[in-house]
Amino acid sequence: MTYRVCLVCMGNICRSPMAETVLRRTLAEHGLDERVAVDSAGTGGWHVGDPMDERALRTLTEHGYDGSAHRARQFTSDWFDRYDLVLAMDRDNLSFLRRIAPGDVEVRLFRSFDPAARDGAEVPDPYYGGPEGFEEVLRLVEAASEGVAKHIADEID
C-alpha cells in the first residue's frame, strides 16, 4: 500500500512545489520512494495548470533538483480521502485546511518536522521578494524534509 502526502501553500507555484521536489529526493535517499507518493497543491486556484514560478524552478535547478514537470493544482475538501498526511507551508493555509478537513486526517505545518524549528515555524512566501527568499525556502524545506521522511518511515513500518 502506498503512503500519500500532499504539501500545500497558497498558489502551488513556489513553496509547496519546491517542497514536493525536495521531499521526493529525500524519500528516495531513504529508500522510501517506491512506498510513498508526494503531491502538492494550493489553497487558491489562481495558478491552476501553470508551471512552477521561474525563480523557484531556477533555485531548484541550481541545486541539482528537477521541478520542470510541475503544474499547479488546487486542493479541495474531497482530496482529504486521498492522503495520509497533509502538510501546510504556513499557519494561514493550515487554518484553511483544518477548517475543511474531516476529523480523522493529519494536517500539520511542514516545518513541524524540523527539530531545529520553533513551534509554529512557517515556510515564508518568497513570491514578492528576490532570489534570497527562494534560497531560504530551499534551505528550510531541505531541513524539514529529513524529519518528514523519518516520520513517514515510522508510519509505514
mmCIF file with all atom_site columns, C-alpha atoms in Angstrom:
data_model
loop_
_atom_site.group_PDB
_atom_site.id
_atom_site.type_symbol
_atom_site.label_atom_id
_atom_site.label_alt_id
_atom_site.label_comp_id
_atom_site.label_asym_id
_atom_site.label_entity_id
_atom_site.label_seq_id
_atom_site.pdbx_PDB_ins_code
_atom_site.Cartn_x
_atom_site.Cartn_y
_atom_site.Cartn_z
_atom_site.occupancy
_atom_site.B_iso_or_equiv
_atom_site.pdbx_formal_charge
_atom_site.auth_seq_id
_atom_site.auth_comp_id
_atom_site.auth_asym_id
_atom_site.auth_atom_id
_atom_site.pdbx_PDB_model_num
ATOM 1   C CA . MET A 1 1   ? 0.000   0.000  0.000   1.00 0.00 ? 1   MET A CA 1
ATOM 2   C CA . THR A 1 2   ? 1.278   3.468  -0.892  1.00 0.00 ? 2   THR A CA 1
ATOM 3   C CA . TYR A 1 3   ? 1.517   6.161  1.768   1.00 0.00 ? 3   TYR A CA 1
ATOM 4   C CA . ARG A 1 4   ? 0.401   9.503  0.314   1.00 0.00 ? 4   ARG A CA 1
ATOM 5   C CA . VAL A 1 5   ? 1.402   13.007 1.365   1.00 0.00 ? 5   VAL A CA 1
ATOM 6   C CA . CYS A 1 6   ? 0.328   16.384 -0.014  1.00 0.00 ? 6   CYS A CA 1
ATOM 7   C CA . LEU A 1 7   ? 2.193   19.654 0.561   1.00 0.00 ? 7   LEU A CA 1
ATOM 8   C CA . VAL A 1 8   ? 0.065   22.792 0.449   1.00 0.00 ? 8   VAL A CA 1
ATOM 9   C CA . CYS A 1 9   ? 0.736   26.513 0.053   1.00 0.00 ? 9   CYS A CA 1
ATOM 10  C CA . MET A 1 10  ? -1.328  29.388 -1.330  1.00 0.00 ? 10  MET A CA 1
ATOM 11  C CA . GLY A 1 11  ? -0.925  29.139 -5.118  1.00 0.00 ? 11  GLY A CA 1
ATOM 12  C CA . ASN A 1 12  ? 1.164   25.984 -5.666  1.00 0.00 ? 12  ASN A CA 1
ATOM 13  C CA . ILE A 1 13  ? 3.847   27.724 -7.693  1.00 0.00 ? 13  ILE A CA 1
ATOM 14  C CA . CYS A 1 14  ? 6.607   28.424 -5.119  1.00 0.00 ? 14  CYS A CA 1
ATOM 15  C CA . ARG A 1 15  ? 6.798   26.805 -1.696  1.00 0.00 ? 15  ARG A CA 1
ATOM 16  C CA . SER A 1 16  ? 4.793   23.595 -1.989  1.00 0.00 ? 16  SER A CA 1
ATOM 17  C CA . PRO A 1 17  ? 6.234   22.525 -5.364  1.00 0.00 ? 17  PRO A CA 1
ATOM 18  C CA . MET A 1 18  ? 9.739   23.244 -4.079  1.00 0.00 ? 18  MET A CA 1
ATOM 19  C CA . ALA A 1 19  ? 8.971   21.132 -1.006  1.00 0.00 ? 19  ALA A CA 1
ATOM 20  C CA . GLU A 1 20  ? 7.452   18.389 -3.181  1.00 0.00 ? 20  GLU A CA 1
ATOM 21  C CA . THR A 1 21  ? 10.591  18.223 -5.327  1.00 0.00 ? 21  THR A CA 1
ATOM 22  C CA . VAL A 1 22  ? 12.915  18.166 -2.322  1.00 0.00 ? 22  VAL A CA 1
ATOM 23  C CA . LEU A 1 23  ? 10.830  15.635 -0.377  1.00 0.00 ? 23  LEU A CA 1
ATOM 24  C CA . ARG A 1 24  ? 10.739  13.252 -3.325  1.00 0.00 ? 24  ARG A CA 1
ATOM 25  C CA . ARG A 1 25  ? 14.543  13.222 -3.440  1.00 0.00 ? 25  ARG A CA 1
ATOM 26  C CA . THR A 1 26  ? 14.813  12.875 0.328   1.00 0.00 ? 26  THR A CA 1
ATOM 27  C CA . LEU A 1 27  ? 12.432  9.908  0.307   1.00 0.00 ? 27  LEU A CA 1
ATOM 28  C CA . ALA A 1 28  ? 14.462  8.300  -2.488  1.00 0.00 ? 28  ALA A CA 1
ATOM 29  C CA . GLU A 1 29  ? 17.639  8.782  -0.439  1.00 0.00 ? 29  GLU A CA 1
ATOM 30  C CA . HIS A 1 30  ? 15.909  6.954  2.444   1.00 0.00 ? 30  HIS A CA 1
ATOM 31  C CA . GLY A 1 31  ? 14.748  4.154  0.136   1.00 0.00 ? 31  GLY A CA 1
ATOM 32  C CA . LEU A 1 32  ? 11.086  5.139  0.525   1.00 0.00 ? 32  LEU A CA 1
ATOM 33  C CA . ASP A 1 33  ? 10.307  6.427  -2.956  1.00 0.00 ? 33  ASP A CA 1
ATOM 34  C CA . GLU A 1 34  ? 8.614   3.175  -4.016  1.00 0.00 ? 34  GLU A CA 1
ATOM 35  C CA . ARG A 1 35  ? 6.307   3.267  -0.984  1.00 0.00 ? 35  ARG A CA 1
ATOM 36  C CA . VAL A 1 36  ? 5.402   6.960  -0.796  1.00 0.00 ? 36  VAL A CA 1
ATOM 37  C CA . ALA A 1 37  ? 3.612   9.249  -3.265  1.00 0.00 ? 37  ALA A CA 1
ATOM 38  C CA . VAL A 1 38  ? 4.175   13.001 -2.911  1.00 0.00 ? 38  VAL A CA 1
ATOM 39  C CA . ASP A 1 39  ? 1.930   15.693 -4.379  1.00 0.00 ? 39  ASP A CA 1
ATOM 40  C CA . SER A 1 40  ? 1.444   19.407 -3.862  1.00 0.00 ? 40  SER A CA 1
ATOM 41  C CA . ALA A 1 41  ? -1.407  21.851 -4.290  1.00 0.00 ? 41  ALA A CA 1
ATOM 42  C CA . GLY A 1 42  ? -2.525  25.365 -3.450  1.00 0.00 ? 42  GLY A CA 1
ATOM 43  C CA . THR A 1 43  ? -5.485  26.518 -1.413  1.00 0.00 ? 43  THR A CA 1
ATOM 44  C CA . GLY A 1 44  ? -6.278  29.052 -4.157  1.00 0.00 ? 44  GLY A CA 1
ATOM 45  C CA . GLY A 1 45  ? -6.935  28.366 -7.799  1.00 0.00 ? 45  GLY A CA 1
ATOM 46  C CA . TRP A 1 46  ? -5.251  31.364 -9.448  1.00 0.00 ? 46  TRP A CA 1
ATOM 47  C CA . HIS A 1 47  ? -2.401  29.374 -10.961 1.00 0.00 ? 47  HIS A CA 1
ATOM 48  C CA . VAL A 1 48  ? -4.040  26.020 -11.770 1.00 0.00 ? 48  VAL A CA 1
ATOM 49  C CA . GLY A 1 49  ? -2.220  24.469 -14.722 1.00 0.00 ? 49  GLY A CA 1
ATOM 50  C CA . ASP A 1 50  ? 0.710   26.892 -14.558 1.00 0.00 ? 50  ASP A CA 1
ATOM 51  C CA . PRO A 1 51  ? 4.318   25.731 -14.205 1.00 0.00 ? 51  PRO A CA 1
ATOM 52  C CA . MET A 1 52  ? 6.338   26.485 -11.106 1.00 0.00 ? 52  MET A CA 1
ATOM 53  C CA . ASP A 1 53  ? 7.414   30.101 -10.618 1.00 0.00 ? 53  ASP A CA 1
ATOM 54  C CA . GLU A 1 54  ? 10.567  30.566 -12.706 1.00 0.00 ? 54  GLU A CA 1
ATOM 55  C CA . ARG A 1 55  ? 12.544  31.796 -9.676  1.00 0.00 ? 55  ARG A CA 1
ATOM 56  C CA . ALA A 1 56  ? 11.589  28.685 -7.693  1.00 0.00 ? 56  ALA A CA 1
ATOM 57  C CA . LEU A 1 57  ? 12.499  26.459 -10.618 1.00 0.00 ? 57  LEU A CA 1
ATOM 58  C CA . ARG A 1 58  ? 15.819  28.268 -11.133 1.00 0.00 ? 58  ARG A CA 1
ATOM 59  C CA . THR A 1 59  ? 16.702  27.864 -7.445  1.00 0.00 ? 59  THR A CA 1
ATOM 60  C CA . LEU A 1 60  ? 15.916  24.156 -7.527  1.00 0.00 ? 60  LEU A CA 1
ATOM 61  C CA . THR A 1 61  ? 17.845  23.658 -10.762 1.00 0.00 ? 61  THR A CA 1
ATOM 62  C CA . GLU A 1 62  ? 20.903  25.476 -9.391  1.00 0.00 ? 62  GLU A CA 1
ATOM 63  C CA . HIS A 1 63  ? 20.911  22.986 -6.513  1.00 0.00 ? 63  HIS A CA 1
ATOM 64  C CA . GLY A 1 64  ? 20.508  19.883 -8.656  1.00 0.00 ? 64  GLY A CA 1
ATOM 65  C CA . TYR A 1 65  ? 16.747  19.340 -8.393  1.00 0.00 ? 65  TYR A CA 1
ATOM 66  C CA . ASP A 1 66  ? 14.333  18.947 -11.294 1.00 0.00 ? 66  ASP A CA 1
ATOM 67  C CA . GLY A 1 67  ? 10.943  20.608 -10.850 1.00 0.00 ? 67  GLY A CA 1
ATOM 68  C CA . SER A 1 68  ? 10.251  21.162 -14.533 1.00 0.00 ? 68  SER A CA 1
ATOM 69  C CA . ALA A 1 69  ? 7.250   18.813 -14.764 1.00 0.00 ? 69  ALA A CA 1
ATOM 70  C CA . HIS A 1 70  ? 5.242   20.639 -12.075 1.00 0.00 ? 70  HIS A CA 1
ATOM 71  C CA . ARG A 1 71  ? 1.820   22.088 -12.881 1.00 0.00 ? 71  ARG A CA 1
ATOM 72  C CA . ALA A 1 72  ? -0.165  23.917 -10.212 1.00 0.00 ? 72  ALA A CA 1
ATOM 73  C CA . ARG A 1 73  ? -3.289  22.347 -8.744  1.00 0.00 ? 73  ARG A CA 1
ATOM 74  C CA . GLN A 1 74  ? -5.881  23.425 -6.189  1.00 0.00 ? 74  GLN A CA 1
ATOM 75  C CA . PHE A 1 75  ? -6.573  21.439 -3.011  1.00 0.00 ? 75  PHE A CA 1
ATOM 76  C CA . THR A 1 76  ? -10.265 20.875 -2.333  1.00 0.00 ? 76  THR A CA 1
ATOM 77  C CA . SER A 1 77  ? -12.030 19.192 0.577   1.00 0.00 ? 77  SER A CA 1
ATOM 78  C CA . ASP A 1 78  ? -12.693 15.989 -1.368  1.00 0.00 ? 78  ASP A CA 1
ATOM 79  C CA . TRP A 1 79  ? -8.930  15.431 -1.614  1.00 0.00 ? 79  TRP A CA 1
ATOM 80  C CA . PHE A 1 80  ? -8.548  14.530 2.074   1.00 0.00 ? 80  PHE A CA 1
ATOM 81  C CA . ASP A 1 81  ? -9.532  10.910 1.475   1.00 0.00 ? 81  ASP A CA 1
ATOM 82  C CA . ARG A 1 82  ? -6.593  10.581 -0.948  1.00 0.00 ? 82  ARG A CA 1
ATOM 83  C CA . TYR A 1 83  ? -3.871  11.426 1.588   1.00 0.00 ? 83  TYR A CA 1
ATOM 84  C CA . ASP A 1 84  ? -2.448  10.039 4.805   1.00 0.00 ? 84  ASP A CA 1
ATOM 85  C CA . LEU A 1 85  ? -0.701  13.302 5.651   1.00 0.00 ? 85  LEU A CA 1
ATOM 86  C CA . VAL A 1 86  ? -1.382  16.887 4.549   1.00 0.00 ? 86  VAL A CA 1
ATOM 87  C CA . LEU A 1 87  ? 1.296   19.482 5.312   1.00 0.00 ? 87  LEU A CA 1
ATOM 88  C CA . ALA A 1 88  ? 0.788   23.241 5.116   1.00 0.00 ? 88  ALA A CA 1
ATOM 89  C CA . MET A 1 89  ? 3.599   25.687 4.476   1.00 0.00 ? 89  MET A CA 1
ATOM 90  C CA . ASP A 1 90  ? 2.193   28.357 6.808   1.00 0.00 ? 90  ASP A CA 1
ATOM 91  C CA . ARG A 1 91  ? -0.408  28.960 9.510   1.00 0.00 ? 91  ARG A CA 1
ATOM 92  C CA . ASP A 1 92  ? -2.937  30.619 7.165   1.00 0.00 ? 92  ASP A CA 1
ATOM 93  C CA . ASN A 1 93  ? -3.022  27.572 4.899   1.00 0.00 ? 93  ASN A CA 1
ATOM 94  C CA . LEU A 1 94  ? -3.003  25.258 7.923   1.00 0.00 ? 94  LEU A CA 1
ATOM 95  C CA . SER A 1 95  ? -6.046  27.065 9.321   1.00 0.00 ? 95  SER A CA 1
ATOM 96  C CA . PHE A 1 96  ? -7.882  26.788 5.999   1.00 0.00 ? 96  PHE A CA 1
ATOM 97  C CA . LEU A 1 97  ? -7.079  23.080 5.669   1.00 0.00 ? 97  LEU A CA 1
ATOM 98  C CA . ARG A 1 98  ? -8.191  22.328 9.233   1.00 0.00 ? 98  ARG A CA 1
ATOM 99  C CA . ARG A 1 99  ? -11.497 24.146 8.623   1.00 0.00 ? 99  ARG A CA 1
ATOM 100 C CA . ILE A 1 100 ? -12.324 21.959 5.626   1.00 0.00 ? 100 ILE A CA 1
ATOM 101 C CA . ALA A 1 101 ? -10.774 18.685 6.889   1.00 0.00 ? 101 ALA A CA 1
ATOM 102 C CA . PRO A 1 102 ? -12.693 15.700 8.203   1.00 0.00 ? 102 PRO A CA 1
ATOM 103 C CA . GLY A 1 103 ? -11.727 14.796 11.766  1.00 0.00 ? 103 GLY A CA 1
ATOM 104 C CA . ASP A 1 104 ? -9.504  11.803 11.012  1.00 0.00 ? 104 ASP A CA 1
ATOM 105 C CA . VAL A 1 105 ? -6.902  13.450 8.733   1.00 0.00 ? 105 VAL A CA 1
ATOM 106 C CA . GLU A 1 106 ? -3.496  14.512 9.990   1.00 0.00 ? 106 GLU A CA 1
ATOM 107 C CA . VAL A 1 107 ? -2.872  18.147 8.975   1.00 0.00 ? 107 VAL A CA 1
ATOM 108 C CA . ARG A 1 108 ? 0.308   19.805 10.225  1.00 0.00 ? 108 ARG A CA 1
ATOM 109 C CA . LEU A 1 109 ? 2.801   22.526 9.441   1.00 0.00 ? 109 LEU A CA 1
ATOM 110 C CA . PHE A 1 110 ? 5.605   21.278 7.210   1.00 0.00 ? 110 PHE A CA 1
ATOM 111 C CA . ARG A 1 111 ? 8.301   22.791 9.433   1.00 0.00 ? 111 ARG A CA 1
ATOM 112 C CA . SER A 1 112 ? 6.936   20.968 12.491  1.00 0.00 ? 112 SER A CA 1
ATOM 113 C CA . PHE A 1 113 ? 9.168   18.105 11.311  1.00 0.00 ? 113 PHE A CA 1
ATOM 114 C CA . ASP A 1 114 ? 12.348  20.197 11.527  1.00 0.00 ? 114 ASP A CA 1
ATOM 115 C CA . PRO A 1 115 ? 13.814  19.593 15.002  1.00 0.00 ? 115 PRO A CA 1
ATOM 116 C CA . ALA A 1 116 ? 15.651  22.940 14.847  1.00 0.00 ? 116 ALA A CA 1
ATOM 117 C CA . ALA A 1 117 ? 12.454  24.928 14.127  1.00 0.00 ? 117 ALA A CA 1
ATOM 118 C CA . ARG A 1 118 ? 10.468  26.623 16.859  1.00 0.00 ? 118 ARG A CA 1
ATOM 119 C CA . ASP A 1 119 ? 6.811   25.692 17.417  1.00 0.00 ? 119 ASP A CA 1
ATOM 120 C CA . GLY A 1 120 ? 4.622   27.214 14.736  1.00 0.00 ? 120 GLY A CA 1
ATOM 121 C CA . ALA A 1 121 ? 7.530   27.872 12.357  1.00 0.00 ? 121 ALA A CA 1
ATOM 122 C CA . GLU A 1 122 ? 6.455   28.509 8.776   1.00 0.00 ? 122 GLU A CA 1
ATOM 123 C CA . VAL A 1 123 ? 7.978   28.392 5.320   1.00 0.00 ? 123 VAL A CA 1
ATOM 124 C CA . PRO A 1 124 ? 7.754   32.083 4.312   1.00 0.00 ? 124 PRO A CA 1
ATOM 125 C CA . ASP A 1 125 ? 6.267   33.029 0.954   1.00 0.00 ? 125 ASP A CA 1
ATOM 126 C CA . PRO A 1 126 ? 9.101   34.224 -1.329  1.00 0.00 ? 126 PRO A CA 1
ATOM 127 C CA . TYR A 1 127 ? 6.797   35.378 -4.147  1.00 0.00 ? 127 TYR A CA 1
ATOM 128 C CA . TYR A 1 128 ? 7.136   39.151 -3.643  1.00 0.00 ? 128 TYR A CA 1
ATOM 129 C CA . GLY A 1 129 ? 10.847  39.125 -2.846  1.00 0.00 ? 129 GLY A CA 1
ATOM 130 C CA . GLY A 1 130 ? 14.127  38.408 -4.534  1.00 0.00 ? 130 GLY A CA 1
ATOM 131 C CA . PRO A 1 131 ? 16.203  35.278 -5.094  1.00 0.00 ? 131 PRO A CA 1
ATOM 132 C CA . GLU A 1 132 ? 17.344  35.153 -1.470  1.00 0.00 ? 132 GLU A CA 1
ATOM 133 C CA . GLY A 1 133 ? 13.790  34.264 -0.416  1.00 0.00 ? 133 GLY A CA 1
ATOM 134 C CA . PHE A 1 134 ? 13.786  31.236 -2.696  1.00 0.00 ? 134 PHE A CA 1
ATOM 135 C CA . GLU A 1 135 ? 17.177  30.178 -1.325  1.00 0.00 ? 135 GLU A CA 1
ATOM 136 C CA . GLU A 1 136 ? 15.756  30.435 2.205   1.00 0.00 ? 136 GLU A CA 1
ATOM 137 C CA . VAL A 1 137 ? 12.721  28.339 1.228   1.00 0.00 ? 137 VAL A CA 1
ATOM 138 C CA . LEU A 1 138 ? 15.008  25.672 -0.200  1.00 0.00 ? 138 LEU A CA 1
ATOM 139 C CA . ARG A 1 139 ? 17.114  25.593 2.963   1.00 0.00 ? 139 ARG A CA 1
ATOM 140 C CA . LEU A 1 140 ? 14.008  25.304 5.167   1.00 0.00 ? 140 LEU A CA 1
ATOM 141 C CA . VAL A 1 141 ? 12.324  22.594 3.123   1.00 0.00 ? 141 VAL A CA 1
ATOM 142 C CA . GLU A 1 142 ? 15.524  20.556 2.935   1.00 0.00 ? 142 GLU A CA 1
ATOM 143 C CA . ALA A 1 143 ? 15.789  20.646 6.743   1.00 0.00 ? 143 ALA A CA 1
ATOM 144 C CA . ALA A 1 144 ? 12.140  19.690 7.295   1.00 0.00 ? 144 ALA A CA 1
ATOM 145 C CA . SER A 1 145 ? 12.141  17.002 4.590   1.00 0.00 ? 145 SER A CA 1
ATOM 146 C CA . GLU A 1 146 ? 14.507  14.855 6.629   1.00 0.00 ? 146 GLU A CA 1
ATOM 147 C CA . GLY A 1 147 ? 12.055  14.892 9.526   1.00 0.00 ? 147 GLY A CA 1
ATOM 148 C CA . VAL A 1 148 ? 9.087   14.204 7.236   1.00 0.00 ? 148 VAL A CA 1
ATOM 149 C CA . ALA A 1 149 ? 10.910  11.200 5.766   1.00 0.00 ? 149 ALA A CA 1
ATOM 150 C CA . LYS A 1 150 ? 11.640  9.828  9.243   1.00 0.00 ? 150 LYS A CA 1
ATOM 151 C CA . HIS A 1 151 ? 8.006   10.344 10.298  1.00 0.00 ? 151 HIS A CA 1
ATOM 152 C CA . ILE A 1 152 ? 6.728   8.540  7.206   1.00 0.00 ? 152 ILE A CA 1
ATOM 153 C CA . ALA A 1 153 ? 9.207   5.686  7.703   1.00 0.00 ? 153 ALA A CA 1
ATOM 154 C CA . ASP A 1 154 ? 7.864   5.221  11.243  1.00 0.00 ? 154 ASP A CA 1
ATOM 155 C CA . GLU A 1 155 ? 4.272   5.341  9.965   1.00 0.00 ? 155 GLU A CA 1
ATOM 156 C CA . ILE A 1 156 ? 4.719   2.693  7.283   1.00 0.00 ? 156 ILE A CA 1
ATOM 157 C CA . ASP A 1 157 ? 6.973   0.277  9.180   1.00 0.00 ? 157 ASP A CA 1
#
